[in-house]
PDB file of C-alpha atoms and ligand atoms in Angstrom:
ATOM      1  CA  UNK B   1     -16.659 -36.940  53.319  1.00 50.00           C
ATOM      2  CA  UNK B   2     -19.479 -35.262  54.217  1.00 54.00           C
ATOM      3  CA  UNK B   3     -19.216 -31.225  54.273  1.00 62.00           C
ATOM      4  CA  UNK B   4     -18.651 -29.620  57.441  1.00 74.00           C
ATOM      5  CA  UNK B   5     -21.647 -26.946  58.604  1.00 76.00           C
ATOM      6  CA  UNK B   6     -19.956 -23.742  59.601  1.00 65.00           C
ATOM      7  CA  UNK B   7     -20.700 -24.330  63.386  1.00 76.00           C
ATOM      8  CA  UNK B   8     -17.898 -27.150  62.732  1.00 80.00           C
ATOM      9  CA  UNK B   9     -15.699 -24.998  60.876  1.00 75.00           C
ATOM     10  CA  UNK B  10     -15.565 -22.612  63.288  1.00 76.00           C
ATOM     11  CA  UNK B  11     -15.128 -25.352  66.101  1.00 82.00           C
ATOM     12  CA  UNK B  12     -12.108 -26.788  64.366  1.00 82.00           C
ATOM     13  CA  UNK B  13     -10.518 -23.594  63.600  1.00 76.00           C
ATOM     14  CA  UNK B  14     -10.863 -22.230  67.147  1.00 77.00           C
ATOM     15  CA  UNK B  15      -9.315 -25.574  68.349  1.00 78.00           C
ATOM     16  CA  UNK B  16      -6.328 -25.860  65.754  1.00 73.00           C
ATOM     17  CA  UNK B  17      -5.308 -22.040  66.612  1.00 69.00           C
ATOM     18  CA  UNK B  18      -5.478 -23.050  70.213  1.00 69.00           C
ATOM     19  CA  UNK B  19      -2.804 -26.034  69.382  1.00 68.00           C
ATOM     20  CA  UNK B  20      -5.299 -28.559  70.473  1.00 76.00           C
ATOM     21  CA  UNK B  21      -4.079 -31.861  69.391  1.00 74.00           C
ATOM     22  CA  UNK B  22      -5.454 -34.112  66.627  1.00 77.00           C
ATOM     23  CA  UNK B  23      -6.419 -37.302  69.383  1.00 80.00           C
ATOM     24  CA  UNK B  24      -8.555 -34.623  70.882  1.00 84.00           C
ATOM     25  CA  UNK B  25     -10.605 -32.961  68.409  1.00 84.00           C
ATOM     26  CA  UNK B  26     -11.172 -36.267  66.958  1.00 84.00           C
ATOM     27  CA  UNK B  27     -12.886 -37.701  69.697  1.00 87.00           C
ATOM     28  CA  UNK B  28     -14.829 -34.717  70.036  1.00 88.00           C
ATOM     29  CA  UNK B  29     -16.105 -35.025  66.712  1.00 87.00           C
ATOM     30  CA  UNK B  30     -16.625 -38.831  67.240  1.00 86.00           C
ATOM     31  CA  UNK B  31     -18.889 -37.871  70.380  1.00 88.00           C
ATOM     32  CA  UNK B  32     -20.713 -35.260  67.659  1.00 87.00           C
ATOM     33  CA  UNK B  33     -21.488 -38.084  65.847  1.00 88.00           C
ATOM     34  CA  UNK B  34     -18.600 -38.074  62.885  1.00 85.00           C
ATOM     35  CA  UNK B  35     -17.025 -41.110  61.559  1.00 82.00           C
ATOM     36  CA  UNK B  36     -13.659 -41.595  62.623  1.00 80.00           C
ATOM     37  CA  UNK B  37     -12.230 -41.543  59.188  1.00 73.00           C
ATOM     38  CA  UNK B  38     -14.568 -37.956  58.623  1.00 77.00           C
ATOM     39  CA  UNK B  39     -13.636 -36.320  61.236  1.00 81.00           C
ATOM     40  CA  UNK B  40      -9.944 -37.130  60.472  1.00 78.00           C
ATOM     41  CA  UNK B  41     -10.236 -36.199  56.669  1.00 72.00           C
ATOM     42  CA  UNK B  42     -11.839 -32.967  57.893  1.00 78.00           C
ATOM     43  CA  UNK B  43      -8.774 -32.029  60.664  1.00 77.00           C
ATOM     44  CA  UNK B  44      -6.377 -32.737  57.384  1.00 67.00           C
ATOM     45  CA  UNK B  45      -8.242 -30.615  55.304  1.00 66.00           C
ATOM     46  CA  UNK B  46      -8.373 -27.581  58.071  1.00 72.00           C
ATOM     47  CA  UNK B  47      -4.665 -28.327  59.031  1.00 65.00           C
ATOM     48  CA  UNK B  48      -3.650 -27.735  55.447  1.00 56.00           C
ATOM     49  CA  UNK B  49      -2.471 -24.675  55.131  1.00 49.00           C
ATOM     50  CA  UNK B  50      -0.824 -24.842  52.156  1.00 43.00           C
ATOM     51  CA  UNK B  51      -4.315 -24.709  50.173  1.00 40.00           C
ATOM     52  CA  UNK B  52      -5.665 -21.807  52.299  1.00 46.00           C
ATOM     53  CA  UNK B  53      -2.144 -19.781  51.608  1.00 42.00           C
ATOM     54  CA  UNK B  54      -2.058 -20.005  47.671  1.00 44.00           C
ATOM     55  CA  UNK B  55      -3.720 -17.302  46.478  1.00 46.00           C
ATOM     56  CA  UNK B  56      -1.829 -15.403  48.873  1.00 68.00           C
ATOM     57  CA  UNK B  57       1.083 -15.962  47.118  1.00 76.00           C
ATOM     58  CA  UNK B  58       2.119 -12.494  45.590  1.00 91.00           C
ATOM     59  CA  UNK B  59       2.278 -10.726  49.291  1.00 95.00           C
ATOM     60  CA  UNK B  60       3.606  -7.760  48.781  1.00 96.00           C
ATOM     61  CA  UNK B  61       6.160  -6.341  51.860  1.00 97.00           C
ATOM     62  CA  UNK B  62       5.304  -3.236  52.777  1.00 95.00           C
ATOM     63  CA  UNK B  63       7.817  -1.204  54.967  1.00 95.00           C
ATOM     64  CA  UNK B  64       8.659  -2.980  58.384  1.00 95.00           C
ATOM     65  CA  UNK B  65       7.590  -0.770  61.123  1.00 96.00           C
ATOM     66  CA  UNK B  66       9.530  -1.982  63.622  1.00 96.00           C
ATOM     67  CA  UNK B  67      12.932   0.707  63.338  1.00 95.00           C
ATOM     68  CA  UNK B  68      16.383   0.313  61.464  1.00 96.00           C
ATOM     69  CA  UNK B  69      18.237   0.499  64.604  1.00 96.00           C
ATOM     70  CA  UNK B  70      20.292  -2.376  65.972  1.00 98.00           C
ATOM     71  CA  UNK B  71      19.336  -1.028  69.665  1.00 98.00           C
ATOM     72  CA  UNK B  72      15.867   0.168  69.872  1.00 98.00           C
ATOM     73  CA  UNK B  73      14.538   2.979  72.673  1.00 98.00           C
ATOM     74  CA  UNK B  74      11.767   1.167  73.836  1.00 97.00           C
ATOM     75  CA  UNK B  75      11.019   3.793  76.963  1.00 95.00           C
ATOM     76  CA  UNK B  76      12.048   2.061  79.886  1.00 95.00           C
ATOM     77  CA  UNK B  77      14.300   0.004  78.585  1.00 97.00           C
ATOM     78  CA  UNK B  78      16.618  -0.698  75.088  1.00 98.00           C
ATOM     79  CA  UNK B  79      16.463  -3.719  73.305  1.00 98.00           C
ATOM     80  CA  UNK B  80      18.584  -5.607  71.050  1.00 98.00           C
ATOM     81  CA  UNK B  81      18.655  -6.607  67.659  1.00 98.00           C
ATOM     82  CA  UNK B  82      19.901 -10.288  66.595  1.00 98.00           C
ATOM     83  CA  UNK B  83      18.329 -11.482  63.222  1.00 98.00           C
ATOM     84  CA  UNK B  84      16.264  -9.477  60.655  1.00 98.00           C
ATOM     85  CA  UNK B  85      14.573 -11.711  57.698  1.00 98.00           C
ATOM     86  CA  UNK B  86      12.765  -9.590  55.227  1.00 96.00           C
ATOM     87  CA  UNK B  87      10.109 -12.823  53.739  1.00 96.00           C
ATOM     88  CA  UNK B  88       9.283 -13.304  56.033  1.00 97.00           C
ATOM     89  CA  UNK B  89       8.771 -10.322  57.841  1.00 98.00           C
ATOM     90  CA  UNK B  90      10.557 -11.552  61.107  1.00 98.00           C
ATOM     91  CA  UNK B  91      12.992  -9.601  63.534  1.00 98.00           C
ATOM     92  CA  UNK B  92      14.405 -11.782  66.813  1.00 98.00           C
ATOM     93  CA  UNK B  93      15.420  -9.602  70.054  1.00 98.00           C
ATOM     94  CA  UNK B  94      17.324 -10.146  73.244  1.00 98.00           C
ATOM     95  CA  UNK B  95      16.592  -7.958  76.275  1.00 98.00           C
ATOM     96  CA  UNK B  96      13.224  -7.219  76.040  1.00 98.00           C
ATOM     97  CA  UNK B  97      12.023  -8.132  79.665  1.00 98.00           C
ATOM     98  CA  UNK B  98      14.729  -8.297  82.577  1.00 98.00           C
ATOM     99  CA  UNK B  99      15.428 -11.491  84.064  1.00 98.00           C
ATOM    100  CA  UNK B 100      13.102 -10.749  86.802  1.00 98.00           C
ATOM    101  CA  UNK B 101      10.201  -9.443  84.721  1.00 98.00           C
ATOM    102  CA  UNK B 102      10.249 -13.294  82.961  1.00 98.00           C
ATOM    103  CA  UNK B 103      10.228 -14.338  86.684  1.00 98.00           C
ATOM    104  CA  UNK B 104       6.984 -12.075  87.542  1.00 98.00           C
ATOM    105  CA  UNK B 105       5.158 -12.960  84.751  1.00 98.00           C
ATOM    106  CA  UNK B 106       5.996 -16.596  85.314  1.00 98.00           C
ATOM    107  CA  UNK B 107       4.928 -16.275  89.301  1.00 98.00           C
ATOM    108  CA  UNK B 108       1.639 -14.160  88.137  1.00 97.00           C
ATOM    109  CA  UNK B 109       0.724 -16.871  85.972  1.00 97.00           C
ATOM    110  CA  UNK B 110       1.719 -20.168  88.013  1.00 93.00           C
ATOM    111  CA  UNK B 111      -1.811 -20.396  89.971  1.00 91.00           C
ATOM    112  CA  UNK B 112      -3.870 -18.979  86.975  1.00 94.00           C
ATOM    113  CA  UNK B 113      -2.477 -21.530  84.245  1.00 94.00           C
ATOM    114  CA  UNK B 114      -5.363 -23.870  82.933  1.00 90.00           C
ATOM    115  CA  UNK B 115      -4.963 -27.425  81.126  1.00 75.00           C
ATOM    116  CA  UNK B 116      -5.944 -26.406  77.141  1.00 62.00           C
ATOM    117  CA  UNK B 117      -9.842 -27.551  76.960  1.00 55.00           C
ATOM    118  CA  UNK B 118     -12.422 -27.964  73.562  1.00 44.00           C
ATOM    119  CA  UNK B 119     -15.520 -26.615  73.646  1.00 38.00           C
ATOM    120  CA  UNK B 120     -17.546 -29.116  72.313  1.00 44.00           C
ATOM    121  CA  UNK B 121     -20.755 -27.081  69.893  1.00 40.00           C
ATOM    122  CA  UNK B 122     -22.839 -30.094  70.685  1.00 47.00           C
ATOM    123  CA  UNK B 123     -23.044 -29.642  74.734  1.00 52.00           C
ATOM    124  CA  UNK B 124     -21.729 -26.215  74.929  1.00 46.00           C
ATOM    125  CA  UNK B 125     -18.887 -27.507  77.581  1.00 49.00           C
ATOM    126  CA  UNK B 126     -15.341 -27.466  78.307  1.00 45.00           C
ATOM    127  CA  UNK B 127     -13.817 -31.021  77.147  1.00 52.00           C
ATOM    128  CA  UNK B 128      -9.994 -31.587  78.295  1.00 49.00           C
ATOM    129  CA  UNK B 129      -8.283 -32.785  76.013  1.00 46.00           C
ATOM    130  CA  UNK B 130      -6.560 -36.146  76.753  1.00 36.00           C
ATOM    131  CA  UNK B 131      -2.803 -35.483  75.274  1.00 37.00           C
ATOM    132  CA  UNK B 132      -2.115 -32.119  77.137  1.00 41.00           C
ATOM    133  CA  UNK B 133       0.481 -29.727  74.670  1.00 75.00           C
ATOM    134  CA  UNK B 134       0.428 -26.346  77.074  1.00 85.00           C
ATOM    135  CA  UNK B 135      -1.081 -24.731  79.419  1.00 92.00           C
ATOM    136  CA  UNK B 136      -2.171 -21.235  79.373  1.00 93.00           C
ATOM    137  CA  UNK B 137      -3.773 -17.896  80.956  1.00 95.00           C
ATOM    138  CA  UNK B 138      -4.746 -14.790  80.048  1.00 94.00           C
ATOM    139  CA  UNK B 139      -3.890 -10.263  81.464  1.00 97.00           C
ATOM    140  CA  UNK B 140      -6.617  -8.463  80.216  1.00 97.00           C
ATOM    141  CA  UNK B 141      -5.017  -5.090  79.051  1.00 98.00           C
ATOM    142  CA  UNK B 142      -3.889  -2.859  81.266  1.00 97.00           C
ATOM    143  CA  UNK B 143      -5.259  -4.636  84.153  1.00 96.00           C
ATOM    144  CA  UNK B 144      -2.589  -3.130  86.671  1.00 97.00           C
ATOM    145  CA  UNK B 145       0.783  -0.842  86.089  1.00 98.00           C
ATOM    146  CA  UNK B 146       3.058  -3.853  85.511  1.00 98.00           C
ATOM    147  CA  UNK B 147       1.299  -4.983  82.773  1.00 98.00           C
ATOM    148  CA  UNK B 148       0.534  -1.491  81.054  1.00 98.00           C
ATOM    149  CA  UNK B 149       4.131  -0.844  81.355  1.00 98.00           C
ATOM    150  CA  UNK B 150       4.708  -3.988  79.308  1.00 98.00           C
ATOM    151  CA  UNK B 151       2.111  -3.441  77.109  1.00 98.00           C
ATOM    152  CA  UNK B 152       3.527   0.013  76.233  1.00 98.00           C
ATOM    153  CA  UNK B 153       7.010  -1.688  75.670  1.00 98.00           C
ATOM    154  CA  UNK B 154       5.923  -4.009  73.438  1.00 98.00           C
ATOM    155  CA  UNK B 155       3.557  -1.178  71.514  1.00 98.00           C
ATOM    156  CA  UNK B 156       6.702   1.063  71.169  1.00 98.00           C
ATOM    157  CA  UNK B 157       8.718  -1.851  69.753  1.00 98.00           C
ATOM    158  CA  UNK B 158       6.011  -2.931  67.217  1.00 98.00           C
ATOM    159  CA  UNK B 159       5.287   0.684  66.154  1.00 98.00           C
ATOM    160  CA  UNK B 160       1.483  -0.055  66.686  1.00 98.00           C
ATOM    161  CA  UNK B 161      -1.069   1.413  69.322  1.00 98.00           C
ATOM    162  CA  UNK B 162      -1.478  -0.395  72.718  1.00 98.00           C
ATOM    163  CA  UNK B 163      -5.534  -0.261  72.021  1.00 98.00           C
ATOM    164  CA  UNK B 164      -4.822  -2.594  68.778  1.00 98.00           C
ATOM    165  CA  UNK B 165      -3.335  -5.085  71.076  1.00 98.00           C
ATOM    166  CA  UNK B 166      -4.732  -8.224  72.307  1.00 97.00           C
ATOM    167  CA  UNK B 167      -4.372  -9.065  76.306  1.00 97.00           C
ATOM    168  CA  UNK B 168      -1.151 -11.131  76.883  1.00 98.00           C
ATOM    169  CA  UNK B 169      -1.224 -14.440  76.824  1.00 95.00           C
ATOM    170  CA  UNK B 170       0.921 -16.482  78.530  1.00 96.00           C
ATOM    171  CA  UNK B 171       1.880 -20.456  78.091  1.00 94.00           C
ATOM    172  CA  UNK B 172       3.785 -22.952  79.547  1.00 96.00           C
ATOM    173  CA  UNK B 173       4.933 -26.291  77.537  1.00 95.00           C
ATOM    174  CA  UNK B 174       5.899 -29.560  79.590  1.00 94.00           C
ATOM    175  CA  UNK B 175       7.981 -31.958  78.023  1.00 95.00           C
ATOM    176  CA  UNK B 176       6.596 -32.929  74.864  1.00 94.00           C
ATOM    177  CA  UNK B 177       4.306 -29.962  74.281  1.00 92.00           C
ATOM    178  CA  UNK B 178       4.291 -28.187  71.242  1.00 91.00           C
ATOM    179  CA  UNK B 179       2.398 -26.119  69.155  1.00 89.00           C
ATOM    180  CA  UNK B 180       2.080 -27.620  65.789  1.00 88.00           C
ATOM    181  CA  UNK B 181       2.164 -25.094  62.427  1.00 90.00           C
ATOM    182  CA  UNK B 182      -0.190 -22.872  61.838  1.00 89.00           C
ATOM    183  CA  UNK B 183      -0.946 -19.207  60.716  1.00 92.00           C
ATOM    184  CA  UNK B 184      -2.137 -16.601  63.854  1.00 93.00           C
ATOM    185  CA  UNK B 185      -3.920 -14.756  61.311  1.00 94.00           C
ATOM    186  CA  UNK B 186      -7.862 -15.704  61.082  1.00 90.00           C
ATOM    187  CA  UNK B 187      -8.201 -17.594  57.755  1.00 86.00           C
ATOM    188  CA  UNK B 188     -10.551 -15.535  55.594  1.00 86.00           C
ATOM    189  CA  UNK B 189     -12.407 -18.351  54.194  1.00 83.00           C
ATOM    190  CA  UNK B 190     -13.251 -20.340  57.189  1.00 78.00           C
ATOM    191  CA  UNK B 191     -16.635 -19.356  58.568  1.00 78.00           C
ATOM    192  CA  UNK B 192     -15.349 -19.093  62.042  1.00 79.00           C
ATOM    193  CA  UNK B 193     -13.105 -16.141  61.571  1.00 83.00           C
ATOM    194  CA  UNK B 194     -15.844 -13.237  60.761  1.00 87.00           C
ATOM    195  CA  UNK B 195     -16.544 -13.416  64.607  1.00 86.00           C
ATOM    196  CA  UNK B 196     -13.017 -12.518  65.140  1.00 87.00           C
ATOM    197  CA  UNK B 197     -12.783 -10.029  62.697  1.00 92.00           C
ATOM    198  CA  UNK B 198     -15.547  -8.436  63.582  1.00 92.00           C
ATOM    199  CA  UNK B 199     -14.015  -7.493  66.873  1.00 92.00           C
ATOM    200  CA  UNK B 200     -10.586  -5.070  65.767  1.00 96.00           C
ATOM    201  CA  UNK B 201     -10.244  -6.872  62.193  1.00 96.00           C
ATOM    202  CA  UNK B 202      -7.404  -8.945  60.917  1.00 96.00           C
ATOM    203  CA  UNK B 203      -4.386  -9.894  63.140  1.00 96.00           C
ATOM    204  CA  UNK B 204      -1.100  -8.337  61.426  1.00 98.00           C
ATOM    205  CA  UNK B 205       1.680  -9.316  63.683  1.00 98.00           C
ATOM    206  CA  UNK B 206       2.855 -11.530  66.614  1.00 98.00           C
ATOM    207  CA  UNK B 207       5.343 -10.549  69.403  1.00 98.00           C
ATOM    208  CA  UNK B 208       6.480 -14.136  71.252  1.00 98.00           C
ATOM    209  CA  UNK B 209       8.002 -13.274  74.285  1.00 98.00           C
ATOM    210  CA  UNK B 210      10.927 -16.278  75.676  1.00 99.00           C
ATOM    211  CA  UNK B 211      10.053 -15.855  79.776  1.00 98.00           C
ATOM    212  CA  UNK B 212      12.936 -18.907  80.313  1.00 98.00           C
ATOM    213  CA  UNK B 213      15.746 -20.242  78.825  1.00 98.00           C
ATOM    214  CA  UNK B 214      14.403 -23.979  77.681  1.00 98.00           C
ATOM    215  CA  UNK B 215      16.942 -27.417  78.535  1.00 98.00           C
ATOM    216  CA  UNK B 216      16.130 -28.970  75.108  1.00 98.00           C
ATOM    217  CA  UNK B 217      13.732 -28.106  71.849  1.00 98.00           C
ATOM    218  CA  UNK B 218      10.503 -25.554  71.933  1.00 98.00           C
ATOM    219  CA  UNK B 219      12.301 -23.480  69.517  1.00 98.00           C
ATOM    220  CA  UNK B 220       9.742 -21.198  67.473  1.00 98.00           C
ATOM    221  CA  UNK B 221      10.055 -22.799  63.969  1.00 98.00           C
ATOM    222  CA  UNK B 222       9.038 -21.586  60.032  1.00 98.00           C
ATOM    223  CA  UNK B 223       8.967 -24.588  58.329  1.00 97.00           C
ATOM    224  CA  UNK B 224       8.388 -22.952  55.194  1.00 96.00           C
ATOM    225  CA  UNK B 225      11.548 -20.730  55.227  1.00 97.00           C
ATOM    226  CA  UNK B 226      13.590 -23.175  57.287  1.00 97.00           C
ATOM    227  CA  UNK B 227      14.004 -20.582  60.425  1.00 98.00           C
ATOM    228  CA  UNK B 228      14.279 -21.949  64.313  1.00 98.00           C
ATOM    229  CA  UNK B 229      14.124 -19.303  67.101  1.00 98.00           C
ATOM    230  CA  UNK B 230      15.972 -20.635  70.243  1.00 98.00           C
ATOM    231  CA  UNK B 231      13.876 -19.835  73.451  1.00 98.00           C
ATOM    232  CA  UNK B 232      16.259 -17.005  75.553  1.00 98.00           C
ATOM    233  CA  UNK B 233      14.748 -15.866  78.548  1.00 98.00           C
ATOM    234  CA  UNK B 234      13.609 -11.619  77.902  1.00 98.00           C
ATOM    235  CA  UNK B 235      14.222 -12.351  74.621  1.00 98.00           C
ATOM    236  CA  UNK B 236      11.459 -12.066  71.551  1.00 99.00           C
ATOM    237  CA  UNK B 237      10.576 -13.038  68.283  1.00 99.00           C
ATOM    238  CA  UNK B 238       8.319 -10.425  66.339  1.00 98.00           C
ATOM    239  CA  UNK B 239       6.467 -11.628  62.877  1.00 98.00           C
ATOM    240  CA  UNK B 240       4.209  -9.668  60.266  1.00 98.00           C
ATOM    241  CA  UNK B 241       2.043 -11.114  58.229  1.00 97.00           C
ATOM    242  CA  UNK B 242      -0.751  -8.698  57.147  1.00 97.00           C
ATOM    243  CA  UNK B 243       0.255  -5.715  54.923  1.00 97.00           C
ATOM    244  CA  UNK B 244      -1.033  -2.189  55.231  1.00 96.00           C
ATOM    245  CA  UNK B 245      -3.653  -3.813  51.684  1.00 95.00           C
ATOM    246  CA  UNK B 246      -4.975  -6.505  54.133  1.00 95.00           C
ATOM    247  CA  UNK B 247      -2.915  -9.236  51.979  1.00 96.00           C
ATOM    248  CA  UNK B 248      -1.542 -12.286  54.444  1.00 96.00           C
ATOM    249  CA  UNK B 249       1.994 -13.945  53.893  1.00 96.00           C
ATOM    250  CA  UNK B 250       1.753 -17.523  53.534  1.00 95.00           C
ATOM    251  CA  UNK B 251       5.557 -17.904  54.497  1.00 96.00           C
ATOM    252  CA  UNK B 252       4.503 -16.925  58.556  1.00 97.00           C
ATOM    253  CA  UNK B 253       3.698 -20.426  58.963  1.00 96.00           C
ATOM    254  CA  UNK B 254       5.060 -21.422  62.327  1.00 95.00           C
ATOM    255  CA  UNK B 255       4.918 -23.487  65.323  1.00 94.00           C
ATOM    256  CA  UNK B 256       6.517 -24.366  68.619  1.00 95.00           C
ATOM    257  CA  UNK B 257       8.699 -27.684  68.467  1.00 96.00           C
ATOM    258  CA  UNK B 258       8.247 -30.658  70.890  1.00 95.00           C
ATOM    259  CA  UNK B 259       9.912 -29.018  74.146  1.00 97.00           C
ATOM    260  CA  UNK B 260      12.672 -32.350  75.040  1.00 97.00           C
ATOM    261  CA  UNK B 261      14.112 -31.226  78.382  1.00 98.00           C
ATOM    262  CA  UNK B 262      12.473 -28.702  80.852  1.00 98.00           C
ATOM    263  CA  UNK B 263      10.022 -26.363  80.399  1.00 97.00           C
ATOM    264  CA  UNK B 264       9.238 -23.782  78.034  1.00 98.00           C
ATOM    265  CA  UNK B 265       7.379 -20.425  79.236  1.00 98.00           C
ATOM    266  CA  UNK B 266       6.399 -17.916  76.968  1.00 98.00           C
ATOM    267  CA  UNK B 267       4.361 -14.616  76.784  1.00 98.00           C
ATOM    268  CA  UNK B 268       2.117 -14.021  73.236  1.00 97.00           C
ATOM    269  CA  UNK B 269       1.464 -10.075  72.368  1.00 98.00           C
ATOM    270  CA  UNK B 270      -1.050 -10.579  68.887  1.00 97.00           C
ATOM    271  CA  UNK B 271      -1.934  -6.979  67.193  1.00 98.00           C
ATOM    272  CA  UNK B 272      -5.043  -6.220  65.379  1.00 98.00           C
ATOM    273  CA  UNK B 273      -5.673  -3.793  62.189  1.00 98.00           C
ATOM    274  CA  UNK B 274      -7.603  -1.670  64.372  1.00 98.00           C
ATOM    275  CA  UNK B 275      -8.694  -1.099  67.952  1.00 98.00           C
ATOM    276  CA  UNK B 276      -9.858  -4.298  69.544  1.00 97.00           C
ATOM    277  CA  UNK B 277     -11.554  -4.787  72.622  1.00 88.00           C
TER     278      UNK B 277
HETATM  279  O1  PD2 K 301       5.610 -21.292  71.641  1.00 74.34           O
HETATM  280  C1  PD2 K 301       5.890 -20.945  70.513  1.00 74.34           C
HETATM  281  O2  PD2 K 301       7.065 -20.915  70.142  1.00 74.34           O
HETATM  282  C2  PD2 K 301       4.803 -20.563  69.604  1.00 74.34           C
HETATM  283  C3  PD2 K 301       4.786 -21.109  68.352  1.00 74.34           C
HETATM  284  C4  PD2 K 301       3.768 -20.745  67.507  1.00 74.34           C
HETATM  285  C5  PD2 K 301       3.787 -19.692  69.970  1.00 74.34           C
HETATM  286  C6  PD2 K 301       2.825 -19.351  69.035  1.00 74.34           C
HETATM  287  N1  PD2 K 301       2.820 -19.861  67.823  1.00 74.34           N
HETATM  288  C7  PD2 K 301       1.758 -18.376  69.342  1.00 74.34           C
HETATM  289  O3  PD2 K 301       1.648 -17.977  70.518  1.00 74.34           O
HETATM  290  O4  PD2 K 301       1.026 -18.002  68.416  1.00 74.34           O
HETATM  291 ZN1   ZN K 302       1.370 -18.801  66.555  1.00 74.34          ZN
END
């Protein structure tokens, strides 16, 4: 197989984090000018994260900053505690929106929501990908008072400062969507991620935010430690995988499974190292 430049690598990277599916990238690699069987050998090799997360493999756990507590203050509100697992680091909440703050954030997003796209490096454009797995949008931080105050919430419940914190992202999964597994963290040897750690350094921890209870499947899943979150609408999942040494855990592999009945909504709060943005 031939090697891929870093303009590739970066490409591929930036699509698998997105959750683009495999049908997709391929034919965008096809219309690059790859062999079929290349560009399929090279999605493998980038999907493999098993490789990338070896040398990884003596993560040290650091103390959890999210607190002991089994109800946590977070301001405005108190949240619950369900499930801690110390490896991974990985604590699972109810009550962190209200019923009708999942309904705002699903009404502010409904019109804004965009079919998941490639860019193609070749032509510079947008390519839709043919086998659709979400749908998303972006809140740039603290673009109005609702979403500060959620922004603060979610800073007071990670124990890390709003200005580390990426905008919200929010995603909705039709039947059959998923996310398949993956690390949020930028893989330090891919080319790609220096551009993203250039701008606030590594991402240490993921907030995933359930905006609606889902009829069948889309649970968050961690393959490697054989852990399913069921979707509950206000409720979250929080994961960290970068210690206070910049190590990365390779046991925060996870993914969204196929969603079978309904829809699944969710709202994605990713923290850097340091300020970002
Ligand atoms: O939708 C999910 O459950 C999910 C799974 C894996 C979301 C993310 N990753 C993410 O937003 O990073
Ligand atoms: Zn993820």
């Amino acid at each position: 197989m031939p090697t891929l430049d870093p303009a590739w690598q970066a490409w591929l990277a930036e699509n698998i984090q997105r959750g683009c599916s495999v049908d997709s990238m391929v034919a965008a690699m096809e219309g690059g000018g790859f062999r079929r069987a290349d560009a399929l050998a090279a999605i493998e090799t980038a999907l493999n994260p098993v490789a990338e997360a070896a040398p990884q493999a003596d993560y040290r756990y650091d103390a959890m900053p999210i607190p002991a507590d089994n109800r946590i203050d977070v301001g405005d509100r108190e949240v619950q505690v369900l499930l801690r697992c110390e490896q991974p680091q990985l604590v699972v909440f109810a009550d962190f929106l209200s019923l009708e703050e999942c309904d705002e954030m699903m009404r502010r997003s409904h019109d804004k929501l965009v079919r998941s796209t490639t860019v193609n490096p070749q032509t510079g454009q947008e390519d839709v990908i043919a086998r659709r797995t979400s749908q998303g949008t972006f809140f740039a931080r603290g673009e109005d008072e609702f979403i500060t105050r959620l922004e603060r919430r979610a800073a007071r419940l990670m124990q890390w400062p709003v200005e580390n914190g990426e905008g919200l992202q929010v995603l909705r999964y039709e039947v059959g969507g998923e996310y398949r597994p993956h690390f949020d963290y930028f893989p330090p040897t891919q080319a790609g991620s220096a551009l993203h750690l250039a701008r606030g350094g590594q991402r240490v921890a993921t907030l995933i935010i359930y905006l609606n209870d889902v009829a069948g499947g889309g649970e968050t899943i961690f393959p490697d430690v054989g852990l399913s979150v069921t979707p509950r609408k206000g409720g979250a999942v929080y994961f960290r995988y970068c210690n206070g040494e910049g190590q990365l855990d390779p046991l925060s592999l996870h993914g969204g499974a196929p969603v079978v009945d309904g829809e699944k909504w969710i709202m994605t709060k990713w923290v850097r190292q340091g300020r970002y943005g």
